[in-house]
Coordinates of C-alpha atoms and ligand atoms in Angstrom, one line a residue:
M1 CA 148.6 41.2 62.6
A2 CA 145.7 41.9 65.2
K3 CA 144.4 38.5 66.7
K4 CA 141.7 36.9 66.1
L5 CA 139.9 34.7 69.7
W6 CA 140.9 31.2 67.4
G7 CA 143.5 29.8 65.5
G8 CA 146.0 27.0 67.0
R9 CA 144.0 25.3 65.3
F10 CA 145.2 26.8 61.3
K11 CA 149.1 27.4 60.2
K12 CA 147.9 29.5 57.3
E13 CA 146.2 33.1 58.1
M14 CA 143.0 33.6 56.7
H15 CA 142.8 35.0 52.7
P16 CA 142.0 38.8 52.7
A17 CA 139.0 38.5 50.1
L18 CA 137.4 35.5 53.4
K19 CA 138.4 38.2 55.8
H20 CA 136.9 41.1 53.7
F21 CA 133.8 38.9 53.4
S22 CA 133.2 38.0 56.9
Y23 CA 134.5 40.7 59.3
S24 CA 131.7 42.3 61.2
L25 CA 132.7 45.1 63.0
A26 CA 131.7 47.9 61.0
T27 CA 128.8 47.0 62.5
D28 CA 128.8 45.1 65.3
K29 CA 130.5 48.1 66.7
E30 CA 126.9 49.9 68.0
L31 CA 127.6 46.8 70.3
F32 CA 130.5 48.6 72.1
E33 CA 128.5 49.8 74.7
A34 CA 126.5 47.0 75.4
E35 CA 129.6 44.8 75.0
L36 CA 131.5 46.4 77.8
L37 CA 128.7 46.5 80.3
V38 CA 128.1 42.1 79.5
N39 CA 131.9 42.5 79.6
R40 CA 132.3 44.2 83.3
A41 CA 129.6 41.8 84.9
W42 CA 131.5 38.2 83.4
A43 CA 134.8 40.0 84.6
K44 CA 132.5 40.4 88.8
M45 CA 131.1 36.7 88.1
L46 CA 134.3 34.9 87.2
A47 CA 135.7 36.1 90.5
K48 CA 132.3 35.6 92.6
S49 CA 131.6 32.4 91.6
G50 CA 135.8 32.0 92.8
I51 CA 137.0 30.9 89.2
I52 CA 139.0 33.2 88.4
A53 CA 140.3 35.8 91.8
R54 CA 139.3 39.5 92.3
A55 CA 142.6 41.1 92.0
E56 CA 142.4 39.6 88.4
T57 CA 138.4 40.5 88.1
A58 CA 139.7 44.0 89.5
A59 CA 142.7 44.3 86.8
I60 CA 140.4 43.2 84.1
L61 CA 137.3 46.0 85.5
R62 CA 140.9 48.7 84.8
G63 CA 141.2 47.3 81.7
L64 CA 137.7 47.8 80.4
A65 CA 138.0 51.2 81.7
A66 CA 140.9 51.9 79.9
V67 CA 139.9 50.6 76.7
E68 CA 136.4 52.1 77.4
K69 CA 138.3 55.7 77.5
K70 CA 139.9 54.9 74.9
M71 CA 137.5 54.2 72.3
G72 CA 134.3 55.5 73.8
G73 CA 132.2 57.5 72.3
Q74 CA 134.0 57.5 68.7
D75 CA 133.5 56.2 65.8
L76 CA 135.5 52.4 65.5
G77 CA 136.1 52.9 61.4
A78 CA 139.6 52.7 61.8
Y79 CA 139.3 49.3 63.2
V80 CA 137.6 47.8 60.9
C81 CA 140.1 45.7 58.1
Q82 CA 141.7 44.8 61.9
Y83 CA 139.6 42.8 63.9
E84 CA 137.5 40.4 62.9
D85 CA 134.2 42.6 64.4
V86 CA 133.6 44.3 68.5
H87 CA 134.0 40.6 70.7
T88 CA 137.7 40.8 69.1
L89 CA 138.0 44.6 69.3
I90 CA 137.7 45.2 73.0
Q91 CA 139.1 41.7 73.9
S92 CA 142.5 42.9 72.0
E93 CA 142.9 46.2 73.1
L94 CA 141.8 44.8 76.6
E95 CA 144.8 42.0 76.0
K96 CA 147.4 45.9 75.1
N97 CA 145.7 47.7 78.0
A98 CA 146.1 44.8 81.3
G99 CA 148.0 42.2 80.1
A100 CA 148.0 38.6 80.6
V101 CA 145.0 38.0 82.8
A102 CA 142.9 39.5 80.1
K103 CA 142.9 36.2 78.5
K104 CA 141.0 34.5 82.0
L105 CA 138.0 37.0 81.0
H106 CA 136.1 34.8 77.8
T107 CA 136.6 31.4 80.4
G108 CA 133.4 30.2 79.7
R109 CA 131.6 32.2 77.3
S110 CA 131.2 31.7 72.9
R111 CA 131.3 34.9 71.0
N112 CA 127.7 33.7 69.9
D113 CA 126.5 33.6 73.8
L114 CA 127.7 37.3 73.5
V115 CA 127.1 39.0 70.3
V116 CA 123.1 38.0 71.9
A117 CA 123.5 39.5 75.0
S118 CA 125.0 42.7 73.6
T119 CA 122.3 42.6 70.8
R120 CA 120.1 42.2 73.7
I121 CA 121.1 44.6 75.6
Y122 CA 121.2 46.8 73.1
L123 CA 118.0 46.6 71.5
R124 CA 116.1 46.9 74.9
E125 CA 118.3 50.4 75.2
R126 CA 117.0 51.8 71.9
T127 CA 113.1 50.0 72.3
A128 CA 112.8 52.5 75.1
E129 CA 114.6 55.8 72.8
I130 CA 111.7 55.3 70.6
W131 CA 108.7 54.4 73.2
Y132 CA 109.9 58.1 74.7
A133 CA 109.9 59.6 70.7
V134 CA 106.9 58.0 69.6
K135 CA 105.7 59.6 72.7
K136 CA 107.3 63.3 71.7
L137 CA 105.3 62.8 68.6
Q138 CA 102.2 62.1 69.9
K139 CA 103.0 65.3 72.0
A140 CA 102.8 67.5 68.6
L141 CA 100.0 66.3 67.4
V142 CA 97.4 66.7 70.5
V143 CA 99.8 70.4 70.2
A144 CA 98.9 70.5 66.8
A145 CA 94.9 68.9 67.5
E146 CA 95.1 72.0 69.9
K147 CA 95.6 74.6 67.8
A148 CA 92.6 73.3 65.6
N149 CA 90.6 74.0 67.9
G150 CA 87.2 74.7 66.3
L151 CA 88.7 73.5 63.2
I152 CA 86.5 71.5 61.0
F153 CA 87.0 69.5 57.4
P154 CA 85.1 66.8 55.4
G155 CA 86.8 63.3 57.1
L156 CA 86.5 61.5 53.5
T157 CA 86.4 57.7 52.3
H158 CA 88.0 56.6 49.6
L159 CA 89.2 59.8 49.8
R160 CA 85.8 61.4 49.0
K161 CA 83.8 64.5 51.2
A162 CA 82.9 62.4 53.7
Q163 CA 80.7 63.7 56.5
P164 CA 82.5 67.0 58.7
V165 CA 84.2 66.3 61.1
L166 CA 87.1 68.1 63.7
L167 CA 90.6 68.4 62.5
A168 CA 91.5 67.8 66.0
H169 CA 90.1 64.3 65.9
H170 CA 91.7 63.8 63.0
L171 CA 94.5 63.8 64.8
L172 CA 93.8 62.5 67.9
A173 CA 93.7 59.2 65.8
H174 CA 97.4 59.6 65.1
V175 CA 97.9 59.2 68.5
E176 CA 95.5 56.7 68.9
M177 CA 97.3 54.5 66.2
L178 CA 100.9 55.3 68.0
E179 CA 99.5 54.6 70.9
E180 CA 99.2 51.0 69.5
D181 CA 102.5 50.9 68.9
N182 CA 103.6 51.3 72.0
A183 CA 102.0 49.2 73.3
R184 CA 103.8 46.7 71.1
L185 CA 107.0 48.6 72.0
A186 CA 106.5 47.9 75.4
D187 CA 104.9 44.7 75.6
S188 CA 107.8 43.7 73.0
M189 CA 110.5 44.4 75.8
K190 CA 109.5 40.7 78.3
R191 CA 110.5 39.1 75.1
I192 CA 114.3 40.7 74.3
N193 CA 115.0 41.6 77.8
L194 CA 116.3 37.5 78.8
L195 CA 120.1 36.9 79.7
P196 CA 121.7 34.2 76.8
L197 CA 124.9 34.1 78.7
G198 CA 125.5 30.5 80.3
A199 CA 124.8 28.9 77.0
A200 CA 128.9 28.8 76.3
A201 CA 128.3 28.6 72.2
L202 CA 124.8 26.5 72.4
A203 CA 124.7 23.4 75.2
G204 CA 126.2 24.6 78.4
S205 CA 128.7 24.8 80.9
A206 CA 130.1 22.5 83.1
L207 CA 131.7 25.6 84.9
P208 CA 130.3 27.6 88.1
L209 CA 128.7 30.7 85.5
D210 CA 126.3 31.8 87.8
Q211 CA 123.8 33.4 85.6
K212 CA 121.1 35.2 88.4
F213 CA 124.1 37.3 89.3
L214 CA 124.5 37.2 85.5
A215 CA 120.9 39.0 85.1
K216 CA 120.6 40.5 88.0
E217 CA 123.9 42.8 87.4
L218 CA 122.6 43.7 83.5
G219 CA 119.4 44.2 84.4
F220 CA 117.6 41.3 82.2
S221 CA 114.5 40.1 83.4
G222 CA 115.4 36.7 83.0
I223 CA 117.3 33.5 81.8
A224 CA 116.7 32.5 79.3
P225 CA 115.0 28.5 79.6
N226 CA 117.5 26.6 76.5
S227 CA 120.7 27.3 75.5
M228 CA 120.2 26.8 72.0
A229 CA 117.3 28.7 71.4
A230 CA 119.7 31.3 73.0
V231 CA 122.4 31.7 70.9
S232 CA 120.3 30.7 67.4
D233 CA 116.6 32.6 67.9
R234 CA 116.5 36.0 66.3
G235 CA 112.6 36.2 67.4
F236 CA 112.9 39.0 69.2
L237 CA 114.4 40.8 66.3
A238 CA 112.2 39.8 64.0
E239 CA 109.3 41.4 66.9
F240 CA 110.8 43.9 66.8
L241 CA 111.0 45.0 63.0
S242 CA 107.3 43.3 62.9
V243 CA 106.4 46.2 65.2
L244 CA 108.1 48.8 64.3
S245 CA 107.4 47.8 60.5
I246 CA 103.0 47.9 61.6
L247 CA 104.1 51.8 63.7
W248 CA 105.9 52.9 60.0
V249 CA 102.6 52.0 58.4
H250 CA 101.6 54.1 61.1
L251 CA 103.4 57.1 59.9
S252 CA 103.5 57.1 56.6
R253 CA 99.9 57.4 56.6
L254 CA 100.7 60.4 59.0
S255 CA 103.5 61.5 56.7
E256 CA 100.5 60.9 53.3
D257 CA 97.5 63.1 55.2
F258 CA 99.6 65.7 55.9
I259 CA 101.1 65.3 52.1
L260 CA 97.5 65.8 50.8
W261 CA 97.1 68.6 53.0
N262 CA 99.9 70.8 51.7
S263 CA 99.2 70.2 48.4
E264 CA 97.3 72.9 47.0
A265 CA 94.0 70.8 45.9
F266 CA 93.2 70.1 50.0
G267 CA 95.4 73.7 50.9
Y268 CA 94.9 73.1 55.2
V269 CA 98.4 72.5 56.3
E270 CA 101.0 75.3 56.2
L271 CA 104.3 74.2 57.1
D272 CA 106.4 76.3 58.8
D273 CA 109.9 77.4 56.2
A274 CA 112.3 75.5 59.3
F275 CA 111.0 72.0 57.5
A276 CA 110.8 72.4 54.0
T277 CA 112.8 72.1 51.0
G278 CA 112.8 73.6 47.7
S279 CA 113.3 72.7 43.9
S280 CA 116.5 73.6 41.9
L281 CA 114.6 74.6 38.7
M282 CA 110.9 76.2 40.0
P283 CA 111.5 79.0 42.2
Q284 CA 108.8 78.9 43.8
K285 CA 107.9 75.6 45.0
K286 CA 108.2 74.6 49.4
N287 CA 107.6 70.5 49.6
P288 CA 107.0 68.8 52.0
D289 CA 109.9 66.3 51.7
V290 CA 109.9 65.7 55.4
F291 CA 106.6 63.4 55.1
E292 CA 107.5 62.2 51.6
L293 CA 110.5 60.7 53.0
V294 CA 109.4 59.2 55.6
R295 CA 106.2 57.3 53.5
G296 CA 109.9 56.1 51.0
R297 CA 111.5 55.1 53.8
A298 CA 108.8 52.5 56.0
G299 CA 109.3 50.3 52.6
V300 CA 112.7 50.2 53.7
I301 CA 111.3 49.5 56.5
F302 CA 109.7 47.3 55.7
G303 CA 112.2 45.3 53.3
A304 CA 114.5 44.6 56.7
L305 CA 111.6 42.6 58.4
Q306 CA 111.7 40.8 55.1
A307 CA 115.1 39.5 55.0
L308 CA 115.6 39.6 58.8
L309 CA 112.6 36.7 58.8
A310 CA 114.8 35.0 55.4
V311 CA 117.5 35.6 56.7
Q312 CA 116.2 32.7 59.8
K313 CA 114.0 30.5 57.4
G314 CA 115.3 26.6 57.7
L315 CA 118.3 28.0 59.4
P316 CA 119.0 24.3 61.7
L317 CA 120.1 24.7 65.2
S318 CA 122.1 26.1 66.4
Y319 CA 124.2 28.5 66.5
N320 CA 124.6 29.9 62.4
R321 CA 126.8 32.5 61.0
D322 CA 124.2 33.5 58.4
L323 CA 122.5 35.1 61.8
Q324 CA 125.4 38.1 61.6
E325 CA 123.0 39.1 58.8
D326 CA 120.5 39.8 61.3
K327 CA 122.1 43.0 62.7
P328 CA 123.1 45.8 59.4
G329 CA 118.9 45.8 58.9
V330 CA 117.9 46.3 62.5
F331 CA 120.3 49.0 63.4
D332 CA 119.5 50.9 60.3
A333 CA 115.9 51.0 61.3
V334 CA 116.4 51.9 64.5
K335 CA 118.4 54.9 63.4
K336 CA 115.5 56.0 60.6
T337 CA 113.2 55.3 63.2
L338 CA 114.6 58.1 65.8
S339 CA 115.2 60.3 63.0
A340 CA 111.7 59.9 61.7
L341 CA 109.8 60.4 64.4
E342 CA 112.2 63.8 66.1
L343 CA 112.0 65.2 61.7
L344 CA 107.9 64.7 62.9
A345 CA 107.8 65.8 65.8
F346 CA 108.8 68.9 64.9
T347 CA 107.3 69.1 61.6
V348 CA 104.0 68.5 62.4
S349 CA 104.0 71.3 65.8
S350 CA 105.7 73.7 63.7
S351 CA 102.3 74.1 60.9
S352 CA 99.6 76.1 60.7
W353 CA 96.2 75.8 59.6
N354 CA 95.1 77.9 57.2
K355 CA 91.5 79.1 58.3
K356 CA 90.5 80.1 55.3
A357 CA 91.0 76.5 52.9
L358 CA 89.1 74.6 56.4
L359 CA 86.8 76.5 55.6
R360 CA 86.2 76.7 51.6
S361 CA 86.3 72.9 52.9
L362 CA 83.2 72.5 53.7
D363 CA 81.4 74.2 50.6
D364 CA 79.4 71.0 49.5
D365 CA 76.0 70.6 50.2
S366 CA 76.5 67.2 49.8
I367 CA 78.5 66.4 53.1
F368 CA 75.0 66.9 54.9
A369 CA 73.7 63.9 53.4
T370 CA 73.9 61.3 56.4
D371 CA 73.1 63.6 59.0
I372 CA 69.5 65.3 56.1
L373 CA 69.1 61.4 56.2
E374 CA 69.4 60.6 59.7
Y375 CA 66.4 63.6 60.0
L376 CA 64.5 61.2 57.9
V377 CA 65.3 58.5 60.5
R378 CA 64.0 59.5 63.4
R379 CA 60.5 60.7 61.1
K380 CA 60.1 56.5 61.5
V381 CA 60.7 57.0 57.9
P382 CA 63.4 53.2 57.3
F383 CA 66.3 53.9 56.5
A384 CA 66.6 51.8 53.1
E385 CA 64.0 53.6 51.9
A386 CA 65.6 56.8 53.3
H387 CA 68.4 56.9 51.9
Q388 CA 67.1 56.3 48.0
V389 CA 65.2 59.5 48.9
V390 CA 68.3 61.6 50.3
G391 CA 70.5 59.4 47.3
R392 CA 67.6 61.2 44.6
T393 CA 67.6 65.0 46.5
V394 CA 71.5 65.0 45.5
R395 CA 71.4 63.7 42.5
H396 CA 69.0 67.1 41.8
A397 CA 71.3 69.3 43.4
I398 CA 73.8 68.0 41.1
E399 CA 72.2 68.2 37.9
S400 CA 70.4 71.6 38.1
E401 CA 73.4 73.1 40.1
K402 CA 71.3 74.1 43.2
Q403 CA 73.1 73.8 46.7
L404 CA 70.2 71.6 49.2
R405 CA 70.6 74.8 51.6
Q406 CA 68.9 76.5 49.2
W407 CA 66.1 74.0 47.9
S408 CA 62.5 76.1 50.2
V409 CA 60.5 73.2 51.5
Q410 CA 58.0 72.8 47.7
E411 CA 61.2 71.4 46.9
W412 CA 62.2 68.9 49.5
Q413 CA 58.8 68.1 49.9
K414 CA 58.7 66.8 46.3
F415 CA 60.9 64.0 47.5
S416 CA 59.9 63.3 50.7
P417 CA 56.3 65.1 52.6
E418 CA 58.4 64.2 55.6
F419 CA 61.3 67.9 55.3
G420 CA 60.2 70.0 57.1
A421 CA 61.3 73.5 57.2
D422 CA 64.1 72.8 60.6
I423 CA 65.7 71.0 57.6
H424 CA 67.3 73.4 57.2
D425 CA 68.7 73.7 60.4
L426 CA 71.3 70.3 59.2
F427 CA 73.7 72.4 57.2
D428 CA 75.8 74.2 60.0
P429 CA 79.1 71.3 59.9
K430 CA 78.7 72.8 63.5
E431 CA 75.4 71.3 63.7
S432 CA 76.7 68.3 62.1
V433 CA 79.6 66.9 64.7
K434 CA 77.6 68.4 67.5
G435 CA 75.1 65.3 66.5
K436 CA 77.0 62.6 66.8
K437 CA 76.8 60.8 69.9
T438 CA 78.4 57.8 70.4
I439 CA 81.5 56.9 72.3
G440 CA 84.4 57.1 70.2
S441 CA 83.2 60.2 67.8
T442 CA 83.7 63.6 67.0
H443 CA 81.8 65.2 68.6
P444 CA 83.2 68.7 70.0
A445 CA 82.9 67.5 73.6
C446 CA 84.1 63.4 72.9
V447 CA 87.3 65.5 70.8
K448 CA 87.5 67.8 74.0
Q449 CA 88.4 64.7 76.2
A450 CA 90.2 62.8 74.5
V451 CA 92.6 65.8 74.2
A452 CA 92.4 67.2 77.7
K453 CA 92.6 62.8 78.9
W454 CA 96.5 62.9 76.0
K455 CA 97.2 66.0 78.3
K456 CA 97.8 64.4 80.9
I457 CA 98.4 60.9 79.6
L458 CA 101.4 62.7 77.2
R459 CA 102.7 64.7 81.0
Ligands
LIG1 N1 129.8 37.5 64.4 C1 129.5 36.7 65.0 C2 127.2 37.7 64.9 O1 127.0 39.0 64.2 C3 129.6 36.5 66.1 C4 130.0 35.9 66.8 C5 130.3 35.0 66.3 N2 131.3 34.6 65.3 C6 131.0 32.2 65.0 N3 131.9 31.8 64.3 N4 130.6 31.5 66.1 O2 126.4 36.5 64.7

């Protein structure tokens, strides 16, 4: 029978059904490495504060090294029914290795503080990994934007053709959105990276625990200012899933763009065979499952955020066992996020653009309606009046089935005397994008500058 970290007060063994119901090792085994770090720092601190002898700390550290050697880097699934949680696993294995001195390690602390310390260490490391993975996806998008050099297609609003834009401009829009996500991730570090140790279950400790030493040793940037908040608040996890949720909104929108562009209706993009999937029935199919899985998994991430908020809602201070339910959704979200970012980067950077389809997409002169409107505005026609005029020309083009570029100047002048022969210069997508003047526009010079900026930032 495996040992518990408590039990003196109990006359009976725990019912097997309750073990099954409450044990958390299957989930918190993720915290194994972080927990070892915490234990090492704690053992050193106990000696430094004069609570245990230096030789005892040395023995504990040797024991922890042995535990790591035996169990590190492997799946701890085999121990799941044996130990209540990762804290108990490490403590028990340490006792096997280091003997009686191991019983001094848990001095002055509770699993309530331990679990949140390890979770914070885990999270700051994963947050950094996600931050780098976002950068890699940004890089892949910039590579794709470079490959799209000079390619133009109709930008959409309401999924209807709106105005010519550079494909690179569209791709860089996603890069910018991801940059905000990374700024949010970086900012959240301030709230993640606080030392909760010393809370000693909830009230703080009467022992001389050196929290400053612990913070330094474990790389925390500060000490939690309130022991009760330290053990009971999971705001930092809710923030993490909120930030991830916004990131996943962006990933799902990027995915949706590629799904549309990959459809036969658009046909703008060709996926690399290594990053597409087939059908078990229809031999001709080549499907964009990477993007569809990302679009679908975004929903699972939002669900994890809702679950975490609901777990915390209305909980009395301080620690309650409800809080054990904080981890499964977070761990799952981390894995899903890292794999999605990796796959998106691979898929985006390996896909190629179909120039013919992009060219075909421009074969509709109504995408120049805004340019024609601004042509009239430059000739001092009031905007609202010009809007009416151009609207009528577009309607006439549809009804007469004659594209705008085919009209003679006389035909144009039936709609407004301001139209001159130079109206024909407008029906060129390259001229259309070159006409844009505002900061952040799709003007080729702006886009070129943006590509250069990103290449420098993402180097
Ligand atoms: N497994 C718990 C959690 O994840 C930590 C242990 C605290 N347990 C306790 N009975 N105080 O939150």
